Amino acid sequence: MKDNTYVLSFDFGTSGMKMSLVDSSLHVVDVVRSDYDFQSPKPEWAQINPSIFIQSITETVQLMHERRKKEMACLCGLVFCTQWKGLIPVDECGSALYDAILWLDKRAQPQAKYLNDKLGFNAYTAADCIPKIVWLRENHPEIYERTHSFLEINSFIKCFATGIMVIDETEHYGKSFIDEIQKHMDAAIKASEIPQDKIPNIIHSNDVAGTLTQQAASTFGLSPRLPVYGGLCDIPAVALGASTFRVGQSHIYLGSSGWLATILPTKELPRCKRTAIFLNDSIIRLDGLEAVGLARKWALNLLFTNNQIKDEHFIKMLDDSIDSFQSNLLSIPLIYQENPPLPEKVFGVFWHMTASDEKKDFYHAVLEGICYLIRYKLESLTREFEYEYDILTVCGGGATNYGWMQMLSNITKKRIQIVSHPQYVGTIGSAALIFKDAVPKNETISDIGYTYMPDTEKMLRFDKKYLEFLQIYNMIVANEENTTL
C-alpha cells in the first residue's frame, strides 16, 4: 500500500454513524458524525429505515470533501463496521423490503424459543437473525416470498455500494468458515426451514467485496471503481482497534450498546455461549452488557429537562461527581430487557429508594449498576476460564466519562486504561483490515490516553454495595427459577 493514501472507515451504531478518514499509519485524520435514531412502532421493537444508512454516507462524505479535499483525492478504499444482528430482507435488485430489525428488537422471542426447543439447546435469542427471519415468514409471508436474500446491515450497505450480495465472516448468522459453527448453523437453518439460497455467500473481512458502481459513486459523491472491503461487525472491529488481536486480551466497550470481550483460541469455542468470529483464526468470548449508552440516555431523558441535557457544563458536573456517589440506592439497569447471558426475568430494578434520593442519585445508580454488572461478568469469566484481569482496556463514548471510569476502577479493583481515541476504535480497527502492515507484530494499534487506579478507601464501600447487588440479583434469579409459567 502506498504512503499518503487514505481509507474512509464507517462505524454504524444504534443511534448514529461515525466516518473516519484514516491514513496508512492508522492515524485518524478527521471524523464526521451523522446522528439518527431507531423507531419503536410497538413495545420492544427497534428498527431503522435502511435508507438512513445510505443518506448518512452521502451527507458525511460531502462534509469530508469540504474539509479534506486533498486527502479525499487519495482514497484507496471504503470499509464498513456495523452493529451486529441487524436484519434486512432485500429483493433481487438489493432494494430493502422491510426496515432493518436491530439487535435490540425483541419481537422474535417466541420464534427463538421454538427454535431452541426444536434444536434441544439454547443457542438463539430474539436478537439473532434466524428467529427474525422466521418472524417475517410468519407475520409477513408476502415479504418473505419476495425476499431474494436476507442481509445484515453491513451486507446491505455493501450491496448498495457494489451491487454484490455477500456477507462477511464476522456476521456468521448462516454461513461460517469455521466447521463447528457451520454445523450449528446448518442445524438451525434446517430446523427453521429457511432456504439456503436466501443467505448470500461469505467472504473474509479483508477481502475486496467489489468496487463502487457508477450509481453508488454518484450517490455518495465518490469516484467509481473504488474498492469496497468485506468489513466486519462492531465487536471484532472494536477489539482490533482497541489493541493488537492476541489471545487472552480483553476490552470493555461502553457505547450505545456494551460488552466485555475476550479473545480466545478457536479450541475454546465449545465453552463459549456467545462468540463473534474474527478472520477465521480466533474467537471473541462475548459477555454482553447490551444497552449501556442507551440506559444512560434513558436516565438523562427521564430525570432531567432538555435544557439541562443540552447544557454541557451541567452534564460535566453531573458526570464528574459520579465517583462520589453516596446514596445507598442500587440499580440493576437492564431496562431494555437485554437478557442473554442473563436470566430472562432480570430487568431494570431500583433498590433502597428513600425520600432523600435526588434525581442525580438515580442517574448515578444506573451507571454504578453497569459497573457492578461488569464486575459480575469478570468474576464469572475468571472462574470459568481461569484468566486473571489486572488491567482492563475500555473504549467507546463512555470511556470519556472520567468520573465513571474512576468508579469502574474502584468497583472492579482493576487498573483501567483508556485508548487515545475511545470513540473511534471501530473505524480504526476496520481500517486496519486495509492497512494491515501499518502496525508491526506485537505492537498495539491504539495508544493509551488515560489510566485509572483503584482507590483503596472507596473500594471497601463499593465491596459492601456489590454484595447487596449480588443478593438482589440472585434473589430475582431464584424467584425466576421457582416460578412456573
CSV table of C-alpha atoms in Angstrom, one decimal:
chain,number,residue,atom,x,y,z
A,1,MET,CA,0.0,0.0,0.0
A,2,LYS,CA,1.4,3.4,-0.9
A,3,ASP,CA,2.1,6.1,1.6
A,4,ASN,CA,-0.1,9.2,1.8
A,5,THR,CA,-3.2,7.1,1.0
A,6,TYR,CA,-6.4,7.1,3.0
A,7,VAL,CA,-9.4,5.0,3.6
A,8,LEU,CA,-12.9,6.0,4.6
A,9,SER,CA,-14.0,3.8,7.6
A,10,PHE,CA,-17.6,3.9,8.6
A,11,ASP,CA,-19.0,2.8,12.0
A,12,PHE,CA,-22.8,2.4,12.1
A,13,GLY,CA,-24.2,2.3,15.6
A,14,THR,CA,-27.7,2.2,17.0
A,15,SER,CA,-28.0,6.0,17.3
A,16,GLY,CA,-25.6,7.3,14.8
A,17,MET,CA,-22.7,6.8,12.4
A,18,LYS,CA,-19.1,7.9,12.6
A,19,MET,CA,-17.0,8.2,9.5
A,20,SER,CA,-13.2,8.5,10.0
A,21,LEU,CA,-10.7,9.4,7.4
A,22,VAL,CA,-7.7,7.2,8.3
A,23,ASP,CA,-4.2,7.3,6.8
A,24,SER,CA,-1.9,4.5,6.0
A,25,SER,CA,-0.4,4.7,9.5
A,26,LEU,CA,-3.8,4.2,11.1
A,27,HIS,CA,-4.0,7.8,12.3
A,28,VAL,CA,-7.5,9.3,12.4
A,29,VAL,CA,-7.1,12.5,10.2
A,30,ASP,CA,-10.7,13.7,10.6
A,31,VAL,CA,-14.1,12.5,11.7
A,32,VAL,CA,-17.6,13.4,10.6
A,33,ARG,CA,-20.7,12.2,12.5
A,34,SER,CA,-24.3,11.6,11.4
A,35,ASP,CA,-27.0,11.2,14.1
A,36,TYR,CA,-30.1,9.2,13.7
A,37,ASP,CA,-32.3,7.1,16.0
A,38,PHE,CA,-34.2,3.8,15.8
A,39,GLN,CA,-38.0,3.6,15.8
A,40,SER,CA,-40.3,1.6,18.1
A,41,PRO,CA,-43.7,1.3,16.4
A,42,LYS,CA,-44.6,-1.3,19.0
A,43,PRO,CA,-43.2,-2.1,22.5
A,44,GLU,CA,-39.9,-4.0,22.4
A,45,TRP,CA,-39.5,-3.3,18.7
A,46,ALA,CA,-36.4,-1.5,17.4
A,47,GLN,CA,-36.0,-0.8,13.7
A,48,ILE,CA,-34.5,1.7,11.2
A,49,ASN,CA,-35.3,2.6,7.6
A,50,PRO,CA,-32.3,1.3,5.7
A,51,SER,CA,-32.2,4.4,3.5
A,52,ILE,CA,-30.9,6.3,6.6
A,53,PHE,CA,-27.7,4.4,6.3
A,54,ILE,CA,-27.2,5.4,2.7
A,55,GLN,CA,-28.2,9.0,3.5
A,56,SER,CA,-25.7,9.1,6.3
A,57,ILE,CA,-22.9,8.1,4.0
A,58,THR,CA,-23.8,10.7,1.4
A,59,GLU,CA,-24.0,13.5,4.0
A,60,THR,CA,-20.8,12.7,5.7
A,61,VAL,CA,-18.8,12.2,2.5
A,62,GLN,CA,-19.9,15.6,1.3
A,63,LEU,CA,-18.8,17.2,4.5
A,64,MET,CA,-15.4,15.4,4.4
A,65,HIS,CA,-14.9,16.6,0.8
A,66,GLU,CA,-15.4,20.2,2.0
A,67,ARG,CA,-12.9,19.8,4.9
A,68,ARG,CA,-10.3,17.4,3.4
A,69,LYS,CA,-10.3,17.9,-0.4
A,70,LYS,CA,-6.6,16.9,-0.9
A,71,GLU,CA,-6.8,13.8,1.2
A,72,MET,CA,-10.1,12.7,-0.3
A,73,ALA,CA,-8.4,12.7,-3.7
A,74,CYS,CA,-6.1,9.9,-2.4
A,75,LEU,CA,-8.7,7.4,-1.2
A,76,CYS,CA,-7.8,3.7,-1.7
A,77,GLY,CA,-11.0,2.1,-0.4
A,78,LEU,CA,-14.1,2.0,1.8
A,79,VAL,CA,-14.8,-0.3,4.7
A,80,PHE,CA,-17.9,-0.6,6.9
A,81,CYS,CA,-18.3,-1.6,10.5
A,82,THR,CA,-21.9,-2.0,11.5
A,83,GLN,CA,-23.9,-3.1,14.5
A,84,TRP,CA,-24.3,-6.8,14.7
A,85,LYS,CA,-27.6,-8.7,14.0
A,86,GLY,CA,-29.5,-6.1,12.1
A,87,LEU,CA,-31.6,-8.0,9.6
A,88,ILE,CA,-32.8,-6.5,6.2
A,89,PRO,CA,-34.8,-8.6,3.6
A,90,VAL,CA,-34.0,-7.4,0.0
A,91,ASP,CA,-35.3,-8.2,-3.4
A,92,GLU,CA,-33.1,-9.4,-6.3
A,93,CYS,CA,-32.0,-5.8,-7.0
A,94,GLY,CA,-30.9,-5.3,-3.4
A,95,SER,CA,-33.8,-3.0,-2.5
A,96,ALA,CA,-35.0,-3.2,1.1
A,97,LEU,CA,-38.4,-4.8,1.5
A,98,TYR,CA,-38.7,-4.0,5.3
A,99,ASP,CA,-37.0,-1.9,7.9
A,100,ALA,CA,-33.7,-3.1,9.5
A,101,ILE,CA,-34.7,-5.1,12.6
A,102,LEU,CA,-32.0,-4.3,15.1
A,103,TRP,CA,-30.2,-6.3,17.7
A,104,LEU,CA,-32.2,-4.5,20.4
A,105,ASP,CA,-35.5,-5.8,18.9
A,106,LYS,CA,-37.4,-8.4,20.9
A,107,ARG,CA,-40.3,-9.3,18.6
A,108,ALA,CA,-38.9,-12.7,17.7
A,109,GLN,CA,-38.8,-14.1,21.2
A,110,PRO,CA,-41.4,-16.8,20.5
A,111,GLN,CA,-39.6,-17.9,17.4
A,112,ALA,CA,-36.3,-18.1,19.3
A,113,LYS,CA,-37.8,-20.2,22.0
A,114,TYR,CA,-39.4,-22.5,19.4
A,115,LEU,CA,-36.1,-22.9,17.6
A,116,ASN,CA,-34.2,-23.6,20.8
A,117,ASP,CA,-36.8,-26.2,21.8
A,118,LYS,CA,-36.6,-27.9,18.4
A,119,LEU,CA,-32.7,-27.9,18.5
A,120,GLY,CA,-32.6,-29.0,22.1
A,121,PHE,CA,-30.2,-26.3,23.3
A,122,ASN,CA,-30.4,-22.5,24.0
A,123,ALA,CA,-28.4,-21.1,21.1
A,124,TYR,CA,-30.7,-18.3,19.9
A,125,THR,CA,-32.4,-15.2,21.2
A,126,ALA,CA,-34.7,-12.7,19.7
A,127,ALA,CA,-31.6,-10.6,18.7
A,128,ASP,CA,-30.4,-13.3,16.3
A,129,CYS,CA,-31.1,-13.2,12.6
A,130,ILE,CA,-32.6,-16.7,12.1
A,131,PRO,CA,-35.5,-16.1,14.6
A,132,LYS,CA,-36.1,-12.8,12.9
A,133,ILE,CA,-36.4,-14.4,9.5
A,134,VAL,CA,-38.9,-16.9,10.9
A,135,TRP,CA,-40.9,-14.0,12.4
A,136,LEU,CA,-41.0,-12.3,9.0
A,137,ARG,CA,-42.2,-15.5,7.4
A,138,GLU,CA,-45.0,-15.9,10.0
A,139,ASN,CA,-46.1,-12.3,10.1
A,140,HIS,CA,-45.3,-11.0,6.6
A,141,PRO,CA,-45.4,-14.0,4.3
A,142,GLU,CA,-45.6,-11.8,1.2
A,143,ILE,CA,-42.3,-10.1,2.1
A,144,TYR,CA,-40.7,-13.4,2.9
A,145,GLU,CA,-41.7,-14.8,-0.5
A,146,ARG,CA,-40.4,-11.7,-2.3
A,147,THR,CA,-37.1,-11.8,-0.5
A,148,HIS,CA,-34.2,-12.8,-2.6
A,149,SER,CA,-31.6,-12.6,0.2
A,150,PHE,CA,-31.6,-11.8,3.9
A,151,LEU,CA,-28.8,-9.3,4.6
A,152,GLU,CA,-27.3,-7.8,7.7
A,153,ILE,CA,-26.7,-4.0,7.7
A,154,ASN,CA,-23.1,-4.3,6.5
A,155,SER,CA,-24.1,-6.6,3.7
A,156,PHE,CA,-26.9,-4.2,2.7
A,157,ILE,CA,-24.6,-1.2,2.5
A,158,LYS,CA,-22.0,-3.2,0.5
A,159,CYS,CA,-24.7,-4.4,-1.8
A,160,PHE,CA,-25.8,-0.8,-2.5
A,161,ALA,CA,-22.2,0.2,-3.0
A,162,THR,CA,-21.1,-2.6,-5.3
A,163,GLY,CA,-24.3,-4.4,-6.5
A,164,ILE,CA,-22.9,-7.6,-5.0
A,165,MET,CA,-24.6,-9.6,-2.2
A,166,VAL,CA,-22.1,-11.1,0.2
A,167,ILE,CA,-21.8,-11.4,4.0
A,168,ASP,CA,-18.6,-11.0,5.9
A,169,GLU,CA,-17.2,-13.7,8.1
A,170,THR,CA,-18.0,-11.9,11.4
A,171,GLU,CA,-21.7,-11.7,10.7
A,172,HIS,CA,-21.9,-15.6,10.6
A,173,TYR,CA,-25.6,-16.0,11.0
A,174,GLY,CA,-26.0,-18.6,8.3
A,175,LYS,CA,-22.5,-19.3,6.9
A,176,SER,CA,-19.1,-19.6,8.5
A,177,PHE,CA,-15.6,-20.5,7.6
A,178,ILE,CA,-15.3,-22.5,10.9
A,179,ASP,CA,-16.7,-26.0,10.5
A,180,GLU,CA,-18.0,-26.4,14.1
A,181,ILE,CA,-20.0,-23.2,13.8
A,182,GLN,CA,-21.3,-24.1,10.4
A,183,LYS,CA,-22.6,-27.4,11.7
A,184,HIS,CA,-24.7,-25.5,14.3
A,185,MET,CA,-25.9,-23.1,11.6
A,186,ASP,CA,-26.9,-25.9,9.2
A,187,ALA,CA,-28.9,-27.5,12.0
A,188,ALA,CA,-30.7,-24.1,12.7
A,189,ILE,CA,-31.3,-23.4,9.1
A,190,LYS,CA,-32.8,-26.9,8.6
A,191,ALA,CA,-34.9,-26.6,11.8
A,192,SER,CA,-36.2,-23.2,10.7
A,193,GLU,CA,-36.8,-24.4,7.1
A,194,ILE,CA,-35.1,-21.3,5.6
A,195,PRO,CA,-33.8,-22.0,2.1
A,196,GLN,CA,-30.0,-21.8,1.9
A,197,ASP,CA,-30.1,-19.8,-1.2
A,198,LYS,CA,-31.7,-16.9,0.7
A,199,ILE,CA,-28.4,-16.5,2.6
A,200,PRO,CA,-25.6,-14.9,0.5
A,201,ASN,CA,-22.1,-16.3,0.1
A,202,ILE,CA,-19.5,-15.5,2.7
A,203,ILE,CA,-16.2,-13.6,2.3
A,204,HIS,CA,-13.3,-12.7,4.5
A,205,SER,CA,-13.4,-9.3,6.2
A,206,ASN,CA,-10.2,-8.2,4.4
A,207,ASP,CA,-11.4,-9.4,1.0
A,208,VAL,CA,-12.5,-6.8,-1.6
A,209,ALA,CA,-16.2,-7.4,-1.9
A,210,GLY,CA,-16.4,-5.3,-5.1
A,211,THR,CA,-16.0,-1.8,-6.4
A,212,LEU,CA,-18.2,1.2,-6.3
A,213,THR,CA,-20.8,1.2,-9.1
A,214,GLN,CA,-21.4,4.3,-11.1
A,215,GLN,CA,-24.8,4.8,-9.4
A,216,ALA,CA,-23.4,4.4,-5.9
A,217,ALA,CA,-20.4,6.6,-6.7
A,218,SER,CA,-22.8,9.3,-7.9
A,219,THR,CA,-24.9,9.0,-4.8
A,220,PHE,CA,-22.0,9.1,-2.4
A,221,GLY,CA,-20.0,11.7,-4.3
A,222,LEU,CA,-17.0,9.4,-4.7
A,223,SER,CA,-15.1,8.0,-7.7
A,224,PRO,CA,-16.4,4.8,-9.3
A,225,ARG,CA,-14.4,1.6,-9.1
A,226,LEU,CA,-13.2,2.5,-5.6
A,227,PRO,CA,-12.6,-0.8,-3.7
A,228,VAL,CA,-15.1,-1.8,-1.0
A,229,TYR,CA,-13.8,-4.3,1.5
A,230,GLY,CA,-15.7,-7.1,3.3
A,231,GLY,CA,-15.7,-5.2,6.6
A,232,LEU,CA,-16.9,-6.6,9.9
A,233,CYS,CA,-19.4,-6.1,12.7
A,234,ASP,CA,-18.7,-3.8,15.6
A,235,ILE,CA,-17.4,-6.3,18.2
A,236,PRO,CA,-14.3,-7.5,16.3
A,237,ALA,CA,-13.7,-4.1,14.8
A,238,VAL,CA,-13.5,-2.6,18.3
A,239,ALA,CA,-11.4,-5.5,19.5
A,240,LEU,CA,-8.9,-4.8,16.8
A,241,GLY,CA,-9.0,-1.0,17.2
A,242,ALA,CA,-8.5,-1.2,20.9
A,243,SER,CA,-5.4,-3.4,20.9
A,244,THR,CA,-3.5,-5.9,18.9
A,245,PHE,CA,-5.5,-9.0,18.4
A,246,ARG,CA,-3.9,-11.5,20.7
A,247,VAL,CA,-5.3,-14.5,22.7
A,248,GLY,CA,-6.0,-13.6,26.3
A,249,GLN,CA,-6.6,-9.9,25.7
A,250,SER,CA,-9.9,-8.3,26.6
A,251,HIS,CA,-11.6,-5.0,26.4
A,252,ILE,CA,-14.8,-3.4,27.6
A,253,TYR,CA,-16.9,-1.3,25.2
A,254,LEU,CA,-19.2,1.3,26.5
A,255,GLY,CA,-21.2,2.8,23.6
A,256,SER,CA,-24.9,2.7,22.8
A,257,SER,CA,-24.5,-1.0,23.5
A,258,GLY,CA,-21.9,-2.5,25.7
A,259,TRP,CA,-19.9,-5.7,26.2
A,260,LEU,CA,-16.9,-7.4,27.8
A,261,ALA,CA,-15.0,-9.2,25.1
A,262,THR,CA,-12.1,-11.6,25.5
A,263,ILE,CA,-10.0,-13.0,22.6
A,264,LEU,CA,-9.6,-16.8,22.8
A,265,PRO,CA,-8.3,-19.6,20.6
A,266,THR,CA,-10.8,-21.4,18.5
A,267,LYS,CA,-10.4,-24.6,20.7
A,268,GLU,CA,-12.3,-22.7,23.4
A,269,LEU,CA,-15.4,-22.4,21.2
A,270,PRO,CA,-17.4,-25.2,22.8
A,271,ARG,CA,-17.2,-23.5,26.1
A,272,CYS,CA,-18.4,-20.1,24.8
A,273,LYS,CA,-22.1,-19.3,25.0
A,274,ARG,CA,-21.8,-16.2,22.8
A,275,THR,CA,-19.0,-15.5,20.3
A,276,ALA,CA,-18.0,-13.2,17.5
A,277,ILE,CA,-15.6,-14.6,14.9
A,278,PHE,CA,-12.6,-12.6,13.6
A,279,LEU,CA,-10.7,-13.6,10.4
A,280,ASN,CA,-11.1,-17.3,10.9
A,281,ASP,CA,-8.4,-17.9,13.4
A,282,SER,CA,-9.6,-16.5,16.8
A,283,ILE,CA,-12.9,-16.2,18.6
A,284,ILE,CA,-14.2,-13.5,20.8
A,285,ARG,CA,-15.9,-14.6,24.0
A,286,LEU,CA,-18.7,-12.1,24.4
A,287,ASP,CA,-20.4,-11.2,27.6
A,288,GLY,CA,-22.9,-8.6,26.6
A,289,LEU,CA,-24.0,-5.6,28.7
A,290,GLU,CA,-26.3,-4.7,25.8
A,291,ALA,CA,-27.8,-1.2,26.3
A,292,VAL,CA,-25.2,0.8,28.1
A,293,GLY,CA,-25.2,4.2,26.5
A,294,LEU,CA,-28.9,3.8,25.8
A,295,ALA,CA,-29.5,3.2,29.5
A,296,ARG,CA,-27.6,6.4,30.3
A,297,LYS,CA,-29.5,8.3,27.7
A,298,TRP,CA,-32.8,6.9,29.1
A,299,ALA,CA,-31.8,8.1,32.6
A,300,LEU,CA,-30.9,11.5,31.4
A,301,ASN,CA,-34.1,11.9,29.4
A,302,LEU,CA,-36.3,10.6,32.2
A,303,LEU,CA,-34.7,12.6,35.0
A,304,PHE,CA,-33.7,15.9,33.5
A,305,THR,CA,-35.1,18.6,31.3
A,306,ASN,CA,-34.0,19.2,27.7
A,307,ASN,CA,-32.2,22.4,28.6
A,308,GLN,CA,-30.2,20.5,31.3
A,309,ILE,CA,-29.3,17.7,28.9
A,310,LYS,CA,-28.1,20.2,26.3
A,311,ASP,CA,-26.0,22.1,28.9
A,312,GLU,CA,-22.5,20.7,28.6
A,313,HIS,CA,-21.4,22.3,31.9
A,314,PHE,CA,-24.3,20.7,33.8
A,315,ILE,CA,-23.7,17.2,32.3
A,316,LYS,CA,-20.0,17.5,33.1
A,317,MET,CA,-20.7,18.4,36.7
A,318,LEU,CA,-23.2,15.5,36.9
A,319,ASP,CA,-20.6,13.0,35.5
A,320,ASP,CA,-17.6,14.3,37.4
A,321,SER,CA,-19.5,13.7,40.6
A,322,ILE,CA,-20.3,10.0,39.8
A,323,ASP,CA,-17.4,8.5,41.8
A,324,SER,CA,-18.5,10.5,44.9
A,325,PHE,CA,-22.0,8.9,44.8
A,326,GLN,CA,-23.0,8.4,48.4
A,327,SER,CA,-26.6,7.2,48.3
A,328,ASN,CA,-27.5,3.6,49.2
A,329,LEU,CA,-29.6,3.4,46.1
A,330,LEU,CA,-28.9,0.4,43.9
A,331,SER,CA,-29.8,-0.3,40.3
A,332,ILE,CA,-29.8,-3.3,38.0
A,333,PRO,CA,-30.0,-1.2,34.9
A,334,LEU,CA,-31.3,-3.8,32.3
A,335,ILE,CA,-34.1,-1.5,31.3
A,336,TYR,CA,-34.2,-2.7,27.7
A,337,GLN,CA,-34.7,-6.4,28.7
A,338,GLU,CA,-31.4,-7.4,27.4
A,339,ASN,CA,-31.3,-10.9,28.7
A,340,PRO,CA,-28.5,-13.2,27.4
A,341,PRO,CA,-26.5,-14.5,29.0
A,342,LEU,CA,-28.5,-13.2,31.9
A,343,PRO,CA,-31.7,-14.8,33.3
A,344,GLU,CA,-34.8,-14.0,31.3
A,345,LYS,CA,-36.7,-12.0,34.0
A,346,VAL,CA,-33.9,-9.8,35.4
A,347,PHE,CA,-34.9,-6.4,34.0
A,348,GLY,CA,-34.4,-2.9,35.4
A,349,VAL,CA,-34.6,-2.7,39.2
A,350,PHE,CA,-34.1,0.2,41.7
A,351,TRP,CA,-33.5,-0.9,45.3
A,352,HIS,CA,-33.2,1.1,48.7
A,353,MET,CA,-35.1,4.1,47.4
A,354,THR,CA,-35.7,6.7,50.0
A,355,ALA,CA,-37.3,10.2,50.1
A,356,SER,CA,-33.8,11.8,50.4
A,357,ASP,CA,-32.7,10.4,47.0
A,358,GLU,CA,-32.4,13.1,44.3
A,359,LYS,CA,-32.6,12.8,40.5
A,360,LYS,CA,-28.8,12.7,40.2
A,361,ASP,CA,-28.8,9.7,42.6
A,362,PHE,CA,-31.0,7.7,40.3
A,363,TYR,CA,-28.7,8.7,37.4
A,364,HIS,CA,-25.6,7.7,39.3
A,365,ALA,CA,-27.2,4.4,40.4
A,366,VAL,CA,-27.7,3.4,36.7
A,367,LEU,CA,-24.0,3.9,35.9
A,368,GLU,CA,-22.9,2.3,39.1
A,369,GLY,CA,-25.1,-0.7,38.3
A,370,ILE,CA,-23.4,-1.1,35.0
A,371,CYS,CA,-20.0,-1.2,36.8
A,372,TYR,CA,-21.4,-4.0,39.1
A,373,LEU,CA,-22.5,-6.0,36.1
A,374,ILE,CA,-19.0,-5.7,34.6
A,375,ARG,CA,-17.5,-6.9,37.9
A,376,TYR,CA,-20.0,-9.8,38.0
A,377,LYS,CA,-19.1,-10.8,34.4
A,378,LEU,CA,-15.4,-10.5,35.1
A,379,GLU,CA,-15.6,-12.8,38.1
A,380,SER,CA,-17.7,-15.3,36.2
A,381,LEU,CA,-15.2,-15.3,33.4
A,382,THR,CA,-12.2,-15.8,35.7
A,383,ARG,CA,-13.9,-18.8,37.4
A,384,GLU,CA,-14.8,-20.3,34.0
A,385,PHE,CA,-11.6,-19.8,32.1
A,386,GLU,CA,-9.1,-19.1,34.9
A,387,TYR,CA,-8.0,-15.8,33.3
A,388,GLU,CA,-6.9,-13.0,35.7
A,389,TYR,CA,-7.6,-9.5,34.6
A,390,ASP,CA,-5.4,-6.9,36.3
A,391,ILE,CA,-5.7,-4.4,33.5
A,392,LEU,CA,-8.9,-3.6,31.6
A,393,THR,CA,-8.8,-1.6,28.3
A,394,VAL,CA,-12.0,0.5,28.0
A,395,CYS,CA,-13.2,2.2,24.8
A,396,GLY,CA,-16.4,3.7,23.4
A,397,GLY,CA,-18.0,7.0,24.2
A,398,GLY,CA,-18.5,6.0,27.9
A,399,ALA,CA,-14.7,5.9,28.3
A,400,THR,CA,-14.6,9.7,28.1
A,401,ASN,CA,-16.6,10.0,31.3
A,402,TYR,CA,-13.8,10.4,33.8
A,403,GLY,CA,-15.9,10.1,37.0
A,404,TRP,CA,-17.5,6.9,35.7
A,405,MET,CA,-14.1,5.3,34.8
A,406,GLN,CA,-12.7,6.0,38.3
A,407,MET,CA,-15.9,4.4,39.7
A,408,LEU,CA,-15.3,1.4,37.4
A,409,SER,CA,-11.7,1.1,38.7
A,410,ASN,CA,-12.9,1.3,42.3
A,411,ILE,CA,-15.6,-1.3,41.8
A,412,THR,CA,-13.7,-3.8,39.8
A,413,LYS,CA,-10.4,-3.2,41.7
A,414,LYS,CA,-8.7,-3.1,38.3
A,415,ARG,CA,-6.4,-0.7,36.6
A,416,ILE,CA,-8.5,0.9,33.9
A,417,GLN,CA,-6.7,2.1,30.7
A,418,ILE,CA,-8.4,4.2,28.1
A,419,VAL,CA,-7.3,4.2,24.5
A,420,SER,CA,-6.4,7.5,22.9
A,421,HIS,CA,-9.4,7.6,20.5
A,422,PRO,CA,-12.0,5.7,22.5
A,423,GLN,CA,-14.9,6.8,20.4
A,424,TYR,CA,-13.3,5.8,17.1
A,425,VAL,CA,-11.8,2.4,17.8
A,426,GLY,CA,-14.3,0.7,15.5
A,427,THR,CA,-13.3,2.8,12.5
A,428,ILE,CA,-9.6,2.3,13.3
A,429,GLY,CA,-10.0,-1.4,13.6
A,430,SER,CA,-11.8,-1.6,10.3
A,431,ALA,CA,-9.2,0.5,8.6
A,432,ALA,CA,-6.6,-1.9,9.9
A,433,LEU,CA,-8.1,-4.6,7.6
A,434,ILE,CA,-6.9,-2.5,4.6
A,435,PHE,CA,-3.6,-1.1,6.1
A,436,LYS,CA,-2.8,-4.5,7.6
A,437,ASP,CA,1.0,-3.8,7.5
A,438,ALA,CA,0.7,-0.5,9.4
A,439,VAL,CA,1.4,-2.0,12.8
A,440,PRO,CA,4.4,-4.2,13.5
A,441,LYS,CA,3.8,-7.5,15.1
A,442,ASN,CA,3.0,-7.5,18.8
A,443,GLU,CA,2.6,-3.7,18.9
A,444,THR,CA,-0.7,-2.1,19.8
A,445,ILE,CA,-2.8,-0.2,17.3
A,446,SER,CA,-4.2,2.4,19.8
A,447,ASP,CA,-2.1,4.3,22.3
A,448,ILE,CA,-3.3,4.6,25.9
A,449,GLY,CA,-4.6,8.1,26.8
A,450,TYR,CA,-5.6,7.8,30.4
A,451,THR,CA,-5.2,5.4,33.3
A,452,TYR,CA,-7.2,5.0,36.5
A,453,MET,CA,-6.1,3.2,39.6
A,454,PRO,CA,-8.5,1.9,42.3
A,455,ASP,CA,-8.9,4.0,45.5
A,456,THR,CA,-8.4,1.6,48.4
A,457,GLU,CA,-10.7,3.5,50.7
A,458,LYS,CA,-13.6,3.7,48.2
A,459,MET,CA,-13.1,0.0,47.3
A,460,LEU,CA,-14.3,-1.1,50.7
A,461,ARG,CA,-17.6,0.8,50.4
A,462,PHE,CA,-18.2,-0.5,46.9
A,463,ASP,CA,-17.5,-4.0,48.1
A,464,LYS,CA,-20.3,-3.8,50.6
A,465,LYS,CA,-22.7,-2.4,48.0
A,466,TYR,CA,-21.6,-5.1,45.5
A,467,LEU,CA,-22.6,-7.8,47.9
A,468,GLU,CA,-26.0,-6.3,48.2
A,469,PHE,CA,-26.2,-6.1,44.4
A,470,LEU,CA,-25.5,-9.8,44.2
A,471,GLN,CA,-28.1,-10.6,46.8
A,472,ILE,CA,-30.7,-8.7,44.9
A,473,TYR,CA,-29.7,-10.2,41.6
A,474,ASN,CA,-29.6,-13.7,42.9
A,475,MET,CA,-33.0,-13.2,44.7
A,476,ILE,CA,-34.5,-12.3,41.3
A,477,VAL,CA,-32.9,-15.3,39.6
A,478,ALA,CA,-34.1,-17.7,42.4
A,479,ASN,CA,-37.6,-16.2,42.0
A,480,GLU,CA,-37.5,-16.8,38.3
A,481,GLU,CA,-36.3,-20.4,38.7
A,482,ASN,CA,-39.1,-21.1,41.2
A,483,THR,CA,-41.8,-19.6,39.0
A,484,THR,CA,-43.9,-21.8,36.8
A,485,LEU,CA,-45.4,-20.0,33.8
